[in-house]
PDB file of C-alpha atoms in Angstrom:
ATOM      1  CA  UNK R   1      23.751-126.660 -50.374  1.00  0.00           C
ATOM      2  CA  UNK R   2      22.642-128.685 -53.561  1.00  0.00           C
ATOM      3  CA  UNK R   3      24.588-131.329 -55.063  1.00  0.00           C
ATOM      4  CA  UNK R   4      24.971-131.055 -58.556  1.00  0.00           C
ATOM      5  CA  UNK R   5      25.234-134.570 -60.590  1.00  0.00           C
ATOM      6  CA  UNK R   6      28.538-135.687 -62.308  1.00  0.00           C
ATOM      7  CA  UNK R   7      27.017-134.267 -65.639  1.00  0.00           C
ATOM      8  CA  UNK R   8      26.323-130.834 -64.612  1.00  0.00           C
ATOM      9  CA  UNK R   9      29.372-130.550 -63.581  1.00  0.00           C
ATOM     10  CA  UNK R  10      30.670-131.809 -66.708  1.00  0.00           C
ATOM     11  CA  UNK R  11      28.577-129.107 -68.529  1.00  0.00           C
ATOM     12  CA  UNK R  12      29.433-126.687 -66.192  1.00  0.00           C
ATOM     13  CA  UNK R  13      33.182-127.035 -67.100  1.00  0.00           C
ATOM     14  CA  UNK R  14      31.899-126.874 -70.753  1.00  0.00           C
ATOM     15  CA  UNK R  15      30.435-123.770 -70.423  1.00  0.00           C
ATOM     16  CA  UNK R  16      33.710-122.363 -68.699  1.00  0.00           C
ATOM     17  CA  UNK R  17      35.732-123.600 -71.327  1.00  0.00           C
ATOM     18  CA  UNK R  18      33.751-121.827 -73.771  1.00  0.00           C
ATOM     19  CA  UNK R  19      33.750-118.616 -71.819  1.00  0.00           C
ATOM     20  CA  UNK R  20      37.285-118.860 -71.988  1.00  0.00           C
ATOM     21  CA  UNK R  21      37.160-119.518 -75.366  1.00  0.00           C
ATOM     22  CA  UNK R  22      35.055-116.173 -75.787  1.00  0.00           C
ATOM     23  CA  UNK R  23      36.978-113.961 -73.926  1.00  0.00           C
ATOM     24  CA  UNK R  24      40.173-115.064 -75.641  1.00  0.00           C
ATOM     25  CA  UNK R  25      38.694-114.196 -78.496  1.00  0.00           C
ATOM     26  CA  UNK R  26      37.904-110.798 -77.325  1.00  0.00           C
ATOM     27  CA  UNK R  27      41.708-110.530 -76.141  1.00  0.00           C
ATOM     28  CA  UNK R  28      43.056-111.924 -79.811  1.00  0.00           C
ATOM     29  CA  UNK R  29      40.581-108.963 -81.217  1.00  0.00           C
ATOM     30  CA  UNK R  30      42.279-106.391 -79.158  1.00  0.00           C
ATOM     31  CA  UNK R  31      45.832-107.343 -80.059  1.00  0.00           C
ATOM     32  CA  UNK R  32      45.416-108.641 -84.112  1.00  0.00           C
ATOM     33  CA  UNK R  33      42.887-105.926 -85.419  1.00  0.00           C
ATOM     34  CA  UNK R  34      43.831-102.905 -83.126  1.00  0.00           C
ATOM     35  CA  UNK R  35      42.499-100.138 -85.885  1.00  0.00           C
ATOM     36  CA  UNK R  36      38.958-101.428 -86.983  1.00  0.00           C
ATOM     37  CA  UNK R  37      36.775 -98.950 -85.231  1.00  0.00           C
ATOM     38  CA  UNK R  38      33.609 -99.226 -84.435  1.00  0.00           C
ATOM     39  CA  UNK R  39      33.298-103.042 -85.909  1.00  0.00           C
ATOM     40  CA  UNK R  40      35.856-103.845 -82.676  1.00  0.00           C
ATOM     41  CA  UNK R  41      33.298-102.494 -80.373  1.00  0.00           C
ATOM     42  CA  UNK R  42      30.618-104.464 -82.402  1.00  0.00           C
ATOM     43  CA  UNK R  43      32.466-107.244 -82.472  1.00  0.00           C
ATOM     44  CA  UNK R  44      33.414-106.884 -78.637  1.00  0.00           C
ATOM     45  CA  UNK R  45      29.659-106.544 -77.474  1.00  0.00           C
ATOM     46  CA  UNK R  46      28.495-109.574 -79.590  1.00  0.00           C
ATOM     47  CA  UNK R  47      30.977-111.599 -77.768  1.00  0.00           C
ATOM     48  CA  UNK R  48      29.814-110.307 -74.090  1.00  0.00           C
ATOM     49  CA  UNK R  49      26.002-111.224 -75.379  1.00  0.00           C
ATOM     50  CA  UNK R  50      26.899-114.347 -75.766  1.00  0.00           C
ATOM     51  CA  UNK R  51      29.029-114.591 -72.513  1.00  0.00           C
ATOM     52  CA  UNK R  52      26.003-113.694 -70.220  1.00  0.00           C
ATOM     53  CA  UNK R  53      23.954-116.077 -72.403  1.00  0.00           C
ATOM     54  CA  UNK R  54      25.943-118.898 -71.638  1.00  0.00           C
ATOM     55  CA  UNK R  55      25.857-117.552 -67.651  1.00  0.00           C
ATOM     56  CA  UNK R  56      21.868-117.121 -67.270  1.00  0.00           C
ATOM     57  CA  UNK R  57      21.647-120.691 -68.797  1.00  0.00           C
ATOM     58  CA  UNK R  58      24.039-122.743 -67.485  1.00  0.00           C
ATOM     59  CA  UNK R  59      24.859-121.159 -63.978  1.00  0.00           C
ATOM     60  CA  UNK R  60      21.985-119.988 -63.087  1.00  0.00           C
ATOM     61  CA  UNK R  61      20.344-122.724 -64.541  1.00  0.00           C
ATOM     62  CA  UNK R  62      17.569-121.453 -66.708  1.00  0.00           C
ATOM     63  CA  UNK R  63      17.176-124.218 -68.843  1.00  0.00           C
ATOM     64  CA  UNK R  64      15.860-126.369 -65.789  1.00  0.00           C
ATOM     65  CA  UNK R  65      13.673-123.847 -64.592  1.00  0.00           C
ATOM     66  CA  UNK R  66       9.946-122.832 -64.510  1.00  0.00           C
ATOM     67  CA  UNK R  67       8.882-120.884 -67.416  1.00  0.00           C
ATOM     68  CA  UNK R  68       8.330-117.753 -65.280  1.00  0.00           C
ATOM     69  CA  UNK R  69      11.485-117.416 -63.843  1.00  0.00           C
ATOM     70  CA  UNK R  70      12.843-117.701 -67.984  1.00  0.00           C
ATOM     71  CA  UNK R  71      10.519-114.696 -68.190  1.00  0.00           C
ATOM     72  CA  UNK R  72      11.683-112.416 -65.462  1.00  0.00           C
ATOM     73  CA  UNK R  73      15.300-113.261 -66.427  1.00  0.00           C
ATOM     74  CA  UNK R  74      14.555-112.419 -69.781  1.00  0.00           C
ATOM     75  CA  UNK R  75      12.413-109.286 -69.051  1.00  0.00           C
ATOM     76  CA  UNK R  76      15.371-108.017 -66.820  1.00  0.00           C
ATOM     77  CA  UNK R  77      17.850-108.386 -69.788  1.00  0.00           C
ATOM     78  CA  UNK R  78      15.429-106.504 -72.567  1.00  0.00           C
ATOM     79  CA  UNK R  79      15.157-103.587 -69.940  1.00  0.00           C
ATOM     80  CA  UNK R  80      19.425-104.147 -68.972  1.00  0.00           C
ATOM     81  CA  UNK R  81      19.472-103.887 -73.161  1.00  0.00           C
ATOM     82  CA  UNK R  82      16.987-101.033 -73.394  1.00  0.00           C
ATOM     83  CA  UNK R  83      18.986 -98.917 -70.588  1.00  0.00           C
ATOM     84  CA  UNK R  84      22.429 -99.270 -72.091  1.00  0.00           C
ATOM     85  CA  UNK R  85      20.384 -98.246 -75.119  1.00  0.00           C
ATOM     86  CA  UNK R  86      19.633 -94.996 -74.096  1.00  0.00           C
ATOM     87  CA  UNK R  87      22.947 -94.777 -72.748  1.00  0.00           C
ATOM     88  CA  UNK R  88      24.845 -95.168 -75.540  1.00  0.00           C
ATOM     89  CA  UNK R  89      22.182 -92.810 -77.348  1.00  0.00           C
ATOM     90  CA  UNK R  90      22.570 -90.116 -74.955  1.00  0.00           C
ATOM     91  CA  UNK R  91      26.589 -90.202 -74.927  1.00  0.00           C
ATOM     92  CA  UNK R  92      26.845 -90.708 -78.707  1.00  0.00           C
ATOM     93  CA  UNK R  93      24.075 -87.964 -79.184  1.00  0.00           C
ATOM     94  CA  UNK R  94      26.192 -85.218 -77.611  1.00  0.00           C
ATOM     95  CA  UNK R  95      28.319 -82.965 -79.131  1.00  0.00           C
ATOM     96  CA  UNK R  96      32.104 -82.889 -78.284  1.00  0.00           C
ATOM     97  CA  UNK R  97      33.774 -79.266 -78.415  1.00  0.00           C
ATOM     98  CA  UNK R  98      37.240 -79.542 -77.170  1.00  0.00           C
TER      99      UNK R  98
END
């Protein structure tokens, strides 16, 4: 088991401040601006981006590491994007008849 220096733990505490931060956000969205439609989902996935951002660089600790590991980690978030992409296309694309 590695152990981490006094300052990453410091900025590891940061980082779950801030995600706590985030995800109160998200919660004060849900309960101030129930009715805003599809900005609230907008709004709610912009949040979550930034939530795994600060989790690929700070716990897994991609700022520290070699450049290709960066580049698989980013490669398998474009194709995580690209699939809930076509997701979202698919289920929007169809046509509700009840």
């Amino acid at each position: 088991m590695r152990v981490l220096p006094k300052t990453a733990w410091i900025r590891m505490f940061v980082a779950w401040g801030m995600m706590l931060v985030l995800v109160g956000i998200t919660v004060g969205i849900a309960v101030v601006f129930p009715g805003i439609g599809v900005w609230h989902s907008a709004l709610n996935l912009l949040i979550a981006g930034m939530l795994v951002f600060l989790v690929m660089f700070f716990y897994m600790h991609l700022e520290s590491s070699p450049g290709l590991l960066r580049m698989m980690a980013g490669v398998g978030f474009f194709w995580m994007i690209f699939m809930f992409t076509l997701g979202l296309a698919d289920y929007f694309s169809r046509i509700y008849h009840g």
